[in-house]
Coordinates of C-alpha atoms in Angstrom, one line a residue:
X64 CA 16.4 -18.3 -4.4
X65 CA 14.4 -18.7 -7.6
X66 CA 11.3 -19.7 -5.6
X67 CA 11.6 -16.5 -3.5
X68 CA 11.7 -14.4 -6.6
X69 CA 8.5 -16.1 -7.9
X70 CA 6.8 -15.6 -4.5
X71 CA 7.8 -11.9 -4.6
X72 CA 6.1 -11.3 -7.9
X73 CA 3.3 -13.9 -7.6
X74 CA 2.0 -13.6 -4.0
X75 CA -0.5 -16.4 -4.5
X76 CA 2.4 -18.8 -4.2
X77 CA 2.9 -17.5 -0.7
X78 CA -0.6 -17.4 0.8
X79 CA -1.8 -20.3 -1.3
X80 CA 0.5 -22.7 0.5
X81 CA -1.2 -21.9 3.8
X82 CA -4.7 -21.9 2.6
X83 CA -7.0 -24.0 4.8
X84 CA -10.6 -25.0 5.2
X85 CA -11.4 -22.1 7.6
X86 CA -10.1 -19.5 5.1
X87 CA -12.1 -21.3 2.4
X88 CA -15.3 -21.0 4.3
X89 CA -14.7 -17.3 5.2
X90 CA -13.8 -16.5 1.6
X91 CA -16.8 -18.3 0.2
X92 CA -19.2 -16.3 2.4
X93 CA -17.5 -13.0 1.5
X94 CA -17.7 -14.0 -2.2
X95 CA -21.4 -14.7 -2.1
X96 CA -22.1 -11.3 -0.5
X97 CA -19.9 -9.4 -2.9
X98 CA -21.3 -11.2 -5.9
X99 CA -24.8 -10.3 -5.0
X100 CA -23.7 -6.7 -4.7
X101 CA -21.6 -6.7 -7.9
X102 CA -24.2 -8.0 -10.3
X103 CA -26.3 -4.8 -10.5
X104 CA -23.3 -2.6 -9.8
X105 CA -21.3 -4.0 -12.7
X106 CA -24.2 -3.5 -15.1
X107 CA -24.7 0.0 -13.8
X108 CA -21.1 1.1 -14.1
X109 CA -20.9 -0.2 -17.7
X110 CA -23.9 2.1 -18.4
X111 CA -22.0 5.0 -16.8
X112 CA -19.0 4.3 -19.1
X113 CA -21.3 4.3 -22.1
X114 CA -20.7 0.6 -22.8
X115 CA -23.1 -2.4 -23.1
X116 CA -24.1 -3.8 -19.7
X117 CA -22.2 -7.1 -20.2
X118 CA -18.9 -5.1 -20.4
X119 CA -19.3 -4.5 -16.6
X120 CA -19.7 -8.2 -15.9
X121 CA -16.7 -9.0 -18.2
X122 CA -14.6 -6.4 -16.5
X123 CA -15.4 -8.1 -13.1
X124 CA -14.3 -11.7 -14.0
X125 CA -10.8 -12.1 -15.4
X126 CA -9.4 -8.9 -13.8
X127 CA -10.4 -10.2 -10.3
X128 CA -8.8 -13.5 -10.9
X129 CA -5.5 -11.9 -12.2
X130 CA -5.5 -9.6 -9.2
X131 CA -5.9 -12.5 -6.9
X132 CA -2.8 -14.0 -8.4
X133 CA -0.6 -10.9 -8.4
X134 CA -2.1 -8.6 -5.8
X135 CA -1.0 -8.3 -2.2
X136 CA -4.2 -7.1 -0.5
X137 CA -6.3 -9.8 1.2
X138 CA -9.5 -7.8 0.9
X139 CA -9.3 -5.5 -2.1
X140 CA -12.1 -6.1 -4.6
X141 CA -11.1 -5.2 -8.1
X142 CA -13.5 -4.2 -10.9
X143 CA -15.3 -1.3 -12.4
X144 CA -15.7 1.8 -10.2
X145 CA -17.7 5.0 -10.6
X146 CA -14.9 7.5 -11.0
X147 CA -12.9 5.4 -13.5
X148 CA -16.1 4.6 -15.4
X149 CA -16.8 8.3 -15.7
X150 CA -13.2 9.0 -16.8
X151 CA -13.5 6.2 -19.4
X152 CA -16.6 7.7 -20.9
X153 CA -14.9 11.1 -21.0
X154 CA -11.8 9.7 -22.6
X155 CA -13.2 7.5 -25.4
X156 CA -16.2 9.9 -26.0
X157 CA -13.7 12.1 -27.7
X158 CA -12.5 9.5 -30.2
X159 CA -15.6 7.4 -30.9
X160 CA -19.4 7.6 -30.8
X161 CA -21.2 5.9 -28.0
X162 CA -22.8 2.6 -29.0
X163 CA -20.5 1.9 -31.9
X164 CA -17.9 -0.9 -32.3
X165 CA -15.2 1.7 -32.3
X166 CA -16.3 2.9 -28.9
X167 CA -16.0 -0.6 -27.4
X168 CA -12.6 -1.1 -29.1
X169 CA -11.4 2.2 -27.7
X170 CA -12.4 1.0 -24.2
X171 CA -10.3 -2.1 -24.7
X172 CA -7.4 -0.1 -25.8
X173 CA -7.7 2.3 -22.9
X174 CA -7.7 -0.7 -20.5
X175 CA -4.6 -2.1 -22.3
X176 CA -2.7 1.2 -22.1
X177 CA -3.7 1.6 -18.4
X178 CA -2.5 -1.9 -17.7
X179 CA 0.8 -1.4 -19.5
X180 CA 1.4 1.9 -17.6
X181 CA 0.6 0.3 -14.2
X182 CA 2.7 -2.8 -15.0
X183 CA 5.7 -0.6 -16.1
X184 CA 5.4 1.5 -12.9
X185 CA 5.4 -1.7 -10.8
X186 CA 8.3 -3.3 -12.5
X187 CA 10.4 -0.1 -12.2
X188 CA 9.1 0.6 -8.7
X189 CA 7.6 3.9 -9.6
X190 CA 4.7 3.8 -7.2
X191 CA 6.0 6.8 -5.4
X192 CA 4.9 9.0 -8.3
X193 CA 1.3 8.7 -7.1
X194 CA 2.4 10.6 -4.0
X195 CA 2.5 13.8 -6.0
X196 CA -1.3 13.7 -6.2
X197 CA -2.1 15.2 -2.8
X198 CA -4.9 13.9 -0.7
X199 CA -6.9 17.2 -0.6
X200 CA -6.8 17.4 -4.3
X201 CA -7.9 13.8 -4.7
X202 CA -10.7 14.4 -2.2
X203 CA -11.8 17.4 -4.2
X204 CA -11.7 15.6 -7.5
X205 CA -13.7 12.6 -6.1
X206 CA -16.3 14.9 -4.6
X207 CA -16.8 16.8 -7.9
X208 CA -16.8 13.5 -9.8
X209 CA -19.5 12.2 -7.6
X210 CA -21.7 15.2 -8.4
X211 CA -21.0 14.9 -12.1
X212 CA -21.8 11.1 -12.1
X213 CA -25.1 11.7 -10.2
X214 CA -26.0 14.5 -12.6
X215 CA -25.2 12.4 -15.6
X216 CA -27.6 9.7 -14.4
X217 CA -30.6 12.0 -14.0
X218 CA -31.4 11.6 -17.7
X219 CA -32.1 7.9 -17.1
X220 CA -34.3 8.7 -14.1
X221 CA -36.3 11.2 -16.2
X222 CA -36.2 9.0 -19.3
X223 CA -34.8 11.8 -21.6
X224 CA -31.9 12.0 -24.0
X225 CA -30.0 14.7 -22.2
X226 CA -26.2 15.0 -22.4
X227 CA -23.2 17.2 -21.6
X228 CA -19.6 16.9 -20.5
X229 CA -19.7 19.3 -17.5
X230 CA -22.2 20.2 -14.8
X231 CA -23.5 23.3 -16.6
X232 CA -24.1 21.5 -19.9
X233 CA -25.8 18.6 -18.1
X234 CA -28.1 20.9 -16.1
X235 CA -29.0 23.0 -19.2
X236 CA -29.7 19.9 -21.2
X237 CA -31.9 18.4 -18.5
X238 CA -33.9 21.6 -18.3
X239 CA -34.3 21.7 -22.1
X240 CA -35.6 18.1 -22.1
X241 CA -37.7 18.4 -19.0
X242 CA -41.0 18.7 -20.9
X243 CA -40.3 15.3 -22.5
X244 CA -39.9 13.5 -19.2
X245 CA -41.4 10.0 -19.1
X246 CA -43.5 9.9 -16.0
X247 CA -43.5 6.1 -15.6
X248 CA -39.7 6.1 -15.9
X249 CA -39.5 8.9 -13.3
X250 CA -41.8 6.9 -11.0
X251 CA -39.6 3.8 -11.3
X252 CA -36.3 5.7 -11.0
X253 CA -37.5 7.9 -8.1
X254 CA -38.9 5.0 -6.1
X255 CA -35.8 2.9 -6.7
X256 CA -33.6 5.8 -5.5
X257 CA -35.6 6.3 -2.4
X258 CA -35.7 2.6 -1.7
X259 CA -31.9 2.2 -2.1
X260 CA -31.2 5.2 0.1
X261 CA -33.4 3.6 2.8
X262 CA -31.7 0.2 2.3
X263 CA -28.3 1.9 2.8
X264 CA -29.2 3.8 6.0
X265 CA -32.3 2.2 7.5
X266 CA -32.7 -1.4 6.6
X267 CA -30.1 -3.0 8.8
X268 CA -31.2 -1.2 12.0
X269 CA -34.8 -2.2 11.2
X270 CA -33.8 -5.8 10.8
X271 CA -31.8 -5.8 14.0
X272 CA -34.7 -4.4 15.9
X273 CA -36.9 -7.3 14.9
X274 CA -34.3 -9.8 16.0
X275 CA -32.4 -10.7 12.8
X276 CA -28.8 -11.6 13.4
X277 CA -26.0 -9.2 12.5
X278 CA -24.6 -11.4 9.7
X279 CA -27.9 -12.1 8.1
X280 CA -29.0 -8.5 8.4
X281 CA -25.8 -7.5 6.6
X282 CA -26.4 -9.9 3.8
X283 CA -30.0 -8.8 3.3
X284 CA -28.8 -5.1 3.3
X285 CA -26.2 -5.8 0.7
X286 CA -28.8 -7.6 -1.4
X287 CA -31.0 -4.4 -1.5
X288 CA -29.9 -3.4 -5.0
X289 CA -30.7 -6.9 -6.2
X290 CA -34.2 -6.5 -4.7
X291 CA -34.7 -3.2 -6.6
X292 CA -33.5 -4.9 -9.8
X293 CA -35.9 -7.8 -9.4
X294 CA -39.0 -5.8 -8.5
X295 CA -38.6 -3.2 -11.2
X296 CA -37.7 -5.8 -13.9
X297 CA -40.8 -7.8 -13.0
X298 CA -42.9 -4.6 -13.1
X299 CA -41.7 -3.6 -16.5
X300 CA -42.2 -7.2 -17.8
X301 CA -45.6 -7.7 -16.3
X302 CA -47.1 -4.4 -17.3
X303 CA -45.2 -4.1 -20.6
X304 CA -43.9 -0.7 -19.6
X305 CA -41.2 -0.8 -22.3
X306 CA -44.0 -0.1 -24.8
X307 CA -44.8 3.0 -22.7
X308 CA -41.3 4.4 -23.3
X309 CA -39.4 2.9 -20.3
X310 CA -35.9 2.3 -21.5
X311 CA -34.6 -1.2 -20.7
X312 CA -31.3 -3.0 -20.8
X313 CA -32.4 -5.4 -23.6
X314 CA -30.4 -8.3 -24.9
X315 CA -27.3 -9.2 -22.9
X316 CA -25.1 -11.9 -24.4
X317 CA -25.4 -15.2 -22.5
X318 CA -21.7 -16.1 -22.4
X319 CA -18.4 -16.0 -20.6
X320 CA -16.1 -13.1 -21.4
X321 CA -15.0 -13.3 -25.0
X322 CA -11.4 -13.0 -26.3
X323 CA -11.0 -9.5 -27.6
X324 CA -8.2 -7.5 -29.2
X325 CA -7.5 -3.8 -28.5
X326 CA -6.6 -1.5 -31.4
X327 CA -3.0 -0.3 -31.1
X328 CA -3.0 2.0 -34.1
X329 CA -0.8 5.0 -33.6
X330 CA -3.6 7.5 -33.9
X331 CA -5.8 5.9 -31.3
X332 CA -2.9 5.2 -28.9
X333 CA -1.8 8.8 -29.0
X334 CA -5.3 10.0 -28.3
X335 CA -5.8 7.8 -25.3
X336 CA -2.3 7.7 -23.8
X337 CA -2.7 10.8 -21.5
X338 CA -6.2 9.7 -20.4
X339 CA -4.8 6.2 -19.7
X340 CA -2.1 7.7 -17.6
X341 CA -4.5 9.8 -15.6
X342 CA -6.8 6.8 -15.1
X343 CA -3.9 4.7 -14.0
X344 CA -2.7 7.3 -11.4
X345 CA -6.2 8.0 -10.0
X346 CA -7.1 4.3 -10.0
X347 CA -3.9 3.4 -8.2
X348 CA -4.3 6.1 -5.6
X349 CA -7.9 5.1 -4.9
X350 CA -6.9 1.4 -4.8
X351 CA -3.8 1.6 -2.6
X352 CA -5.5 3.9 -0.1
X353 CA -8.3 1.4 0.4
X354 CA -6.0 -1.6 0.5
X355 CA -3.7 0.0 3.1
X356 CA -6.6 1.1 5.3
X357 CA -8.1 -2.4 5.3
X358 CA -4.7 -4.1 5.8
X359 CA -3.9 -1.9 8.8
X360 CA -7.0 -3.2 10.6
X361 CA -5.5 -6.7 10.5
X362 CA -1.9 -5.7 11.0
X363 CA -1.0 -6.8 7.5
X364 CA 1.1 -4.9 5.0
X365 CA 0.7 -3.9 1.4
X366 CA 3.5 -3.7 -1.2
X367 CA 2.6 -0.7 -3.4
X368 CA 4.9 -1.7 -6.2
X369 CA 3.4 -5.2 -6.3
X370 CA -0.1 -3.6 -6.2
X371 CA 0.9 -1.8 -9.4
X372 CA 1.7 -5.1 -11.0
X373 CA -1.6 -6.7 -9.8
X374 CA -3.7 -3.8 -11.0
X375 CA -1.7 -3.7 -14.3
X376 CA -2.4 -7.4 -14.8
X377 CA -6.1 -6.9 -14.0
X378 CA -6.4 -4.1 -16.6
X379 CA -4.6 -6.1 -19.2
X380 CA -7.0 -9.0 -18.5
X381 CA -9.9 -6.6 -19.0
X382 CA -8.5 -5.4 -22.3
X383 CA -8.4 -8.9 -23.8
X384 CA -11.7 -10.1 -22.4
X385 CA -14.2 -7.5 -23.4
X386 CA -13.9 -5.1 -20.4
X387 CA -12.6 -1.6 -19.7
X388 CA -10.3 0.0 -17.1
X389 CA -10.7 -1.3 -13.5
X390 CA -9.3 -0.7 -10.1
X391 CA -9.9 -1.5 -6.4
X392 CA -13.3 -0.2 -5.3
X393 CA -13.9 1.3 -1.9
X394 CA -17.5 0.1 -1.3
X395 CA -17.1 -3.5 -2.5
X396 CA -13.7 -3.8 -0.7
X397 CA -15.2 -2.7 2.6
X398 CA -18.0 -5.2 2.1
X399 CA -15.5 -7.9 1.2
X400 CA -13.5 -7.1 4.4
X401 CA -16.6 -6.9 6.6
X402 CA -17.9 -10.2 5.2
X403 CA -14.8 -11.9 6.5
X404 CA -12.6 -12.4 3.4
X405 CA -9.3 -13.9 4.5
X406 CA -7.3 -14.1 1.2
X407 CA -7.5 -12.9 -2.4
X408 CA -9.2 -16.2 -3.2
X409 CA -12.5 -14.5 -2.1
X410 CA -12.1 -12.4 -5.3
X411 CA -11.5 -15.5 -7.4
X412 CA -14.7 -17.0 -6.0
X413 CA -16.5 -13.8 -6.7
X414 CA -15.3 -14.0 -10.3
X415 CA -16.8 -17.5 -10.5
X416 CA -20.1 -16.3 -9.2
X417 CA -20.2 -13.5 -11.8
X418 CA -19.2 -16.0 -14.5
X419 CA -22.2 -18.1 -13.6
X420 CA -24.4 -15.0 -13.7
X421 CA -23.0 -14.1 -17.1
X422 CA -24.0 -17.5 -18.4
X423 CA -27.3 -18.2 -16.6
X424 CA -28.8 -14.9 -15.4
X425 CA -28.4 -12.4 -18.3
X426 CA -31.7 -13.3 -20.0
X427 CA -33.4 -12.3 -16.8
X428 CA -32.3 -8.7 -17.1
X429 CA -33.8 -8.1 -20.5
X430 CA -36.6 -6.0 -19.0
X431 CA -34.4 -4.3 -16.4
X432 CA -35.1 -0.5 -16.6
X433 CA -32.0 1.7 -17.0
X434 CA -33.6 4.0 -14.5
X435 CA -33.0 1.3 -11.8
X436 CA -29.3 1.1 -12.8
X437 CA -29.1 4.9 -12.7
X438 CA -30.6 4.9 -9.2
X439 CA -27.9 2.3 -8.1
X440 CA -25.2 4.6 -9.4
X441 CA -26.6 7.8 -7.8
X442 CA -26.9 6.2 -4.4
X443 CA -23.4 4.7 -4.6
X444 CA -21.6 7.9 -5.8
X445 CA -23.3 10.4 -3.5
X446 CA -21.5 8.7 -0.6
X447 CA -18.3 9.9 -2.3
X448 CA -19.4 13.6 -2.1
X449 CA -17.7 15.1 1.0
X450 CA -17.6 18.9 1.2
X451 CA -16.1 18.8 4.7
X452 CA -12.7 18.7 3.1
X453 CA -13.3 22.4 2.2
X454 CA -13.9 23.3 5.8
X455 CA -11.0 21.2 7.1
X456 CA -8.5 22.6 4.5
X457 CA -9.6 26.2 5.1
X458 CA -8.9 25.8 8.8
X459 CA -5.6 24.0 8.4
X460 CA -4.0 25.4 5.2
X461 CA -5.3 28.1 2.9
X462 CA -3.1 26.9 0.1
X463 CA -4.6 23.4 0.3
X464 CA -8.1 25.0 0.4
X465 CA -7.4 26.9 -2.8
X466 CA -6.2 23.6 -4.5
X467 CA -9.3 21.7 -3.4
X468 CA -11.7 24.4 -4.4
X469 CA -10.0 24.9 -7.8
X470 CA -10.1 21.1 -8.5
X471 CA -13.8 20.9 -7.6
X472 CA -14.8 24.0 -9.7
X473 CA -12.6 23.0 -12.7
X474 CA -14.0 19.4 -12.6
X475 CA -17.6 20.6 -12.4
X476 CA -17.1 23.4 -14.9
X477 CA -14.9 21.8 -17.6
X478 CA -15.3 18.1 -17.1
X479 CA -13.5 15.2 -15.6
X480 CA -10.4 15.2 -17.8
X481 CA -9.7 18.9 -17.1
X482 CA -10.4 18.3 -13.5
X483 CA -8.0 15.4 -13.0
X484 CA -5.3 17.1 -15.0
X485 CA -5.7 20.3 -13.0
X486 CA -5.6 18.2 -9.9
X487 CA -2.2 16.7 -10.9
X488 CA -0.8 20.1 -11.8
X489 CA -2.1 21.7 -8.6
X490 CA -0.7 18.9 -6.5
X491 CA 2.8 19.3 -8.0
X492 CA 2.4 23.1 -8.0
X493 CA 1.4 23.1 -4.3
X494 CA 4.4 20.9 -3.4
X495 CA 6.8 23.2 -5.4
X496 CA 5.2 26.3 -3.8
X497 CA 5.6 25.0 -0.3
X498 CA 9.1 23.7 -0.7
X499 CA 10.2 26.7 -2.7
X500 CA 9.7 28.9 0.3
X501 CA 11.0 26.7 3.1
X502 CA 10.6 27.7 6.8
X503 CA 13.8 29.3 7.9
X504 CA 14.4 30.1 11.5
X505 CA 17.0 32.1 13.3
X506 CA 17.9 30.0 16.4
X507 CA 19.6 30.4 19.7
X508 CA 20.6 28.3 22.6
X509 CA 17.9 27.4 25.2
X510 CA 19.5 28.2 28.6
X511 CA 20.8 25.2 30.6
X512 CA 20.5 22.9 27.6
X513 CA 22.2 22.0 24.3
X514 CA 19.1 22.6 22.3
X515 CA 18.6 25.4 19.8
X516 CA 15.2 26.9 19.1
X517 CA 13.6 29.8 17.1
X518 CA 14.3 33.1 18.7
X519 CA 10.7 34.2 17.9
X520 CA 9.2 31.4 19.9
X521 CA 11.6 30.8 22.9
X522 CA 13.8 32.7 25.3
X523 CA 17.2 31.8 24.0
X524 CA 20.9 32.8 24.2
X525 CA 22.5 34.4 21.2
X526 CA 25.7 36.3 20.2
X527 CA 25.5 39.5 18.1
X528 CA 28.5 38.3 16.1
X529 CA 27.1 34.9 15.2
X530 CA 24.0 34.2 13.1
X531 CA 22.6 30.7 13.2
X532 CA 20.1 29.8 10.5
X533 CA 18.1 26.6 10.5
X534 CA 16.6 25.5 7.2
X535 CA 13.6 23.2 7.6
X536 CA 13.7 21.7 4.1
X537 CA 15.9 19.9 1.6
X538 CA 17.7 22.3 -0.7
X539 CA 17.0 22.0 -4.4
X540 CA 16.6 24.1 -7.6
X541 CA 13.2 25.5 -6.5
X542 CA 14.3 27.0 -3.2
X543 CA 18.0 27.6 -3.6
X544 CA 17.7 31.2 -4.7
X545 CA 15.2 31.8 -1.8
X546 CA 17.8 30.8 0.7
X547 CA 20.4 32.9 -1.0
X548 CA 18.3 36.0 -0.9
X549 CA 17.2 35.4 2.7
X550 CA 20.7 35.1 4.0
X551 CA 22.1 38.1 2.1
X552 CA 19.1 40.3 3.1
X553 CA 19.6 39.3 6.7
X554 CA 23.4 40.0 6.9
X555 CA 23.4 43.3 4.9
X556 CA 23.8 46.2 7.3
X557 CA 24.7 44.2 10.4
X558 CA 28.2 45.3 11.0
X559 CA 28.5 43.2 14.2
X560 CA 28.1 40.0 12.3
X561 CA 31.3 37.8 11.9
X562 CA 29.9 34.3 11.5
X563 CA 27.0 32.6 9.8
X564 CA 26.1 29.0 10.7
X565 CA 23.8 27.0 8.5
X566 CA 22.2 24.4 10.8
X567 CA 21.5 21.5 8.5
X568 CA 19.7 19.1 10.7
X569 CA 16.5 19.1 8.6
X570 CA 18.3 19.0 5.2
X571 CA 18.1 15.5 3.6
X572 CA 19.3 16.5 0.1
X573 CA 21.3 19.2 -1.6
X574 CA 21.1 19.2 -5.4
X575 CA 23.5 20.8 -7.9
X576 CA 21.5 24.1 -8.1
X577 CA 21.5 24.4 -4.3
X578 CA 25.2 23.6 -4.2
X579 CA 25.9 26.5 -6.6
X580 CA 23.8 28.8 -4.4
X581 CA 25.8 27.7 -1.3
X582 CA 29.0 28.4 -3.2
X583 CA 27.6 31.9 -4.1
X584 CA 26.6 32.5 -0.5
X585 CA 30.1 31.5 0.7
X586 CA 31.7 33.8 -1.8
X587 CA 29.4 36.8 -1.1
X588 CA 29.8 36.4 2.7
X589 CA 33.6 36.2 2.3
X590 CA 33.6 39.5 0.4
X591 CA 31.7 41.0 3.4
X592 CA 34.2 39.6 5.9
X593 CA 31.8 37.0 7.2
X594 CA 32.7 33.4 7.7
X595 CA 30.3 30.6 6.6
X596 CA 30.0 27.4 8.7
X597 CA 27.8 24.3 8.6
X598 CA 26.6 22.2 11.5
X599 CA 24.7 18.9 11.9
X600 CA 25.2 17.8 8.3
X601 CA 23.7 14.4 7.7
X602 CA 26.0 11.6 6.4
X603 CA 24.5 11.2 3.0
X604 CA 24.5 14.9 2.4
X605 CA 28.1 15.2 3.5
X606 CA 29.0 12.3 1.1
X607 CA 27.6 14.3 -1.8
X608 CA 29.3 17.5 -0.7
X609 CA 32.7 15.7 -0.6
X610 CA 32.2 15.0 -4.3
X611 CA 32.4 18.8 -5.0
X612 CA 34.9 21.5 -4.3
X613 CA 32.5 23.4 -2.0
X614 CA 34.1 22.0 1.3
X615 CA 37.6 23.0 0.1
X616 CA 36.4 26.5 -0.6
X617 CA 34.3 26.9 2.5
X618 CA 35.6 29.8 4.6
X619 CA 34.5 28.2 7.9
X620 CA 34.2 24.8 9.5
X621 CA 31.8 21.9 9.4
X622 CA 30.7 21.2 13.0
X623 CA 29.3 17.9 14.2
X624 CA 26.7 19.6 16.4
X625 CA 25.3 23.1 16.7
X626 CA 26.4 23.2 20.3
X627 CA 30.0 22.5 19.2
X628 CA 29.7 25.5 16.8
X629 CA 28.4 27.7 19.6
X630 CA 31.2 26.7 21.9
X631 CA 33.8 27.4 19.3
X632 CA 32.5 30.7 17.9
X633 CA 30.6 32.6 20.6
X634 CA 33.1 35.2 21.7
X635 CA 31.0 38.3 22.4
X636 CA 28.9 38.8 25.5
X637 CA 25.8 36.6 25.4
X638 CA 22.4 38.0 24.9
X639 CA 19.1 36.5 25.9
X640 CA 16.3 37.0 23.4
X641 CA 12.7 37.1 24.6
X642 CA 9.7 36.8 22.4
X643 CA 7.5 40.0 22.2
X644 CA 4.1 39.7 20.6
X645 CA 2.9 42.6 18.5
X646 CA -0.7 43.7 18.1
X647 CA -0.9 42.0 14.7
X648 CA 0.0 38.6 16.1
X649 CA 3.5 38.4 14.7
X650 CA 6.4 37.9 17.0
X651 CA 9.5 40.2 17.2
X652 CA 12.7 39.4 18.9
X653 CA 13.7 41.7 21.7
X654 CA 17.2 41.5 23.3
X655 CA 18.3 42.0 26.9
X656 CA 21.7 41.5 28.5
X657 CA 22.3 38.7 30.9

């Protein structure tokens, strides 16, 4: 029993017992490919976060190992990602100046807070909270973030000192600094960007055409950013372009991740707590969506609550080893999966490769131009930009379209923190709006069946003395008054009506506010001489109702099925209701005797 508990919270004890030579070989190949990809990417994302380049390497070593121990995904690759790096820069840019010791310490503290939040959510099984961030809003936020990230890197491509926290400020700053563009830097950055775009789209097909094997072509394609780094670094070193104003990475410490200590002072923690919460939620949503997608392809399963623990441990590891907030990245995880990673050990092997790079290769990036790293980021993040979500949401749901558009515009106009905050608020607001006005249908019996359907959509049998209402939503504080108003508006003036049946087949929950509304409905109908009945009440809902006095005061009955209610209550001549379509497209019930 104790061993099972350990295995539950430390998955490595499970898959590690079955680890074999085949898995080792597949994991090693995947690790080599991902390591090649991660070296320039880690340096670039640290630049995006406003941190020294080595912070990106440090954030990709210990966190990956910790996730391999505590995570449940076999292919998820944890480390710095573009969106979280941008959110990190936005968060700590408000409390410290870029390039200072306080800025680096704030990044450590942000990682620690994010780790603690994720770990707490995992222990208390609060992963469901991330569901309140709707997919359309997340898609809108990521699209806007991709544009912001690409715009923020243009200053490195141009070699100017532009800035800004939103798209307008960035564009205006770039325009102001345009006369001071360093043409050599622009040439390096432009050529690197074009090359990387070609590598991403055209290199692999070109290699396949000349007979290169699929696996080797894939490895060479993934090594494209490394080729850009090597060529541009050699060019800057050979022609001494740093003296001509080309900004370079400079000294990078040649060491393993150091032991670091976050600053848990009350002032700093209070400033970073909300950004840490937002980073945690966004990071978890991005990570779990990638992990579940990849797991489904191999018929594996992901434990969301354990994923929270794994990501929490990874972020705590980053906080105490010189890193900054991390999560599971889409691009590197897909590469890891496609390269054949069988277990989380592939991540651990990747960490070893990055550790070797941190010790042996860092002197080689002294002359690496920042423009090349900026090109790496731009090419990576533009794949995140997807405006098709606007078209899709417009066709499917106007409310979702408004939420997506608002998230995009707010993120671009006011910055990433306002954007993600508005995204959370919009997601919750959209949920409350939809559920506060539930679909309510007046139903009748489909002839020759025991099924009941909407009188506006089907030819059904009804009785003028009986009104059957189906509520297609759980009842809670936000929609209780809506139901109350709907029923009372419907029954007022209908002198033939003697019974109202609430068909509860779609109701999974009735909270206290809704219970009070049901009591009010029962009382008001009783005053009108109308009896209230319930049908098809689910067991858990009935258990809750039995804890109150509502059933004792109910003027009618509780029927097991709607057909039982019809058989018991339908006394008047039956009427068949046909659907009549009006010119405006709405449907109107029209009755005829049968």
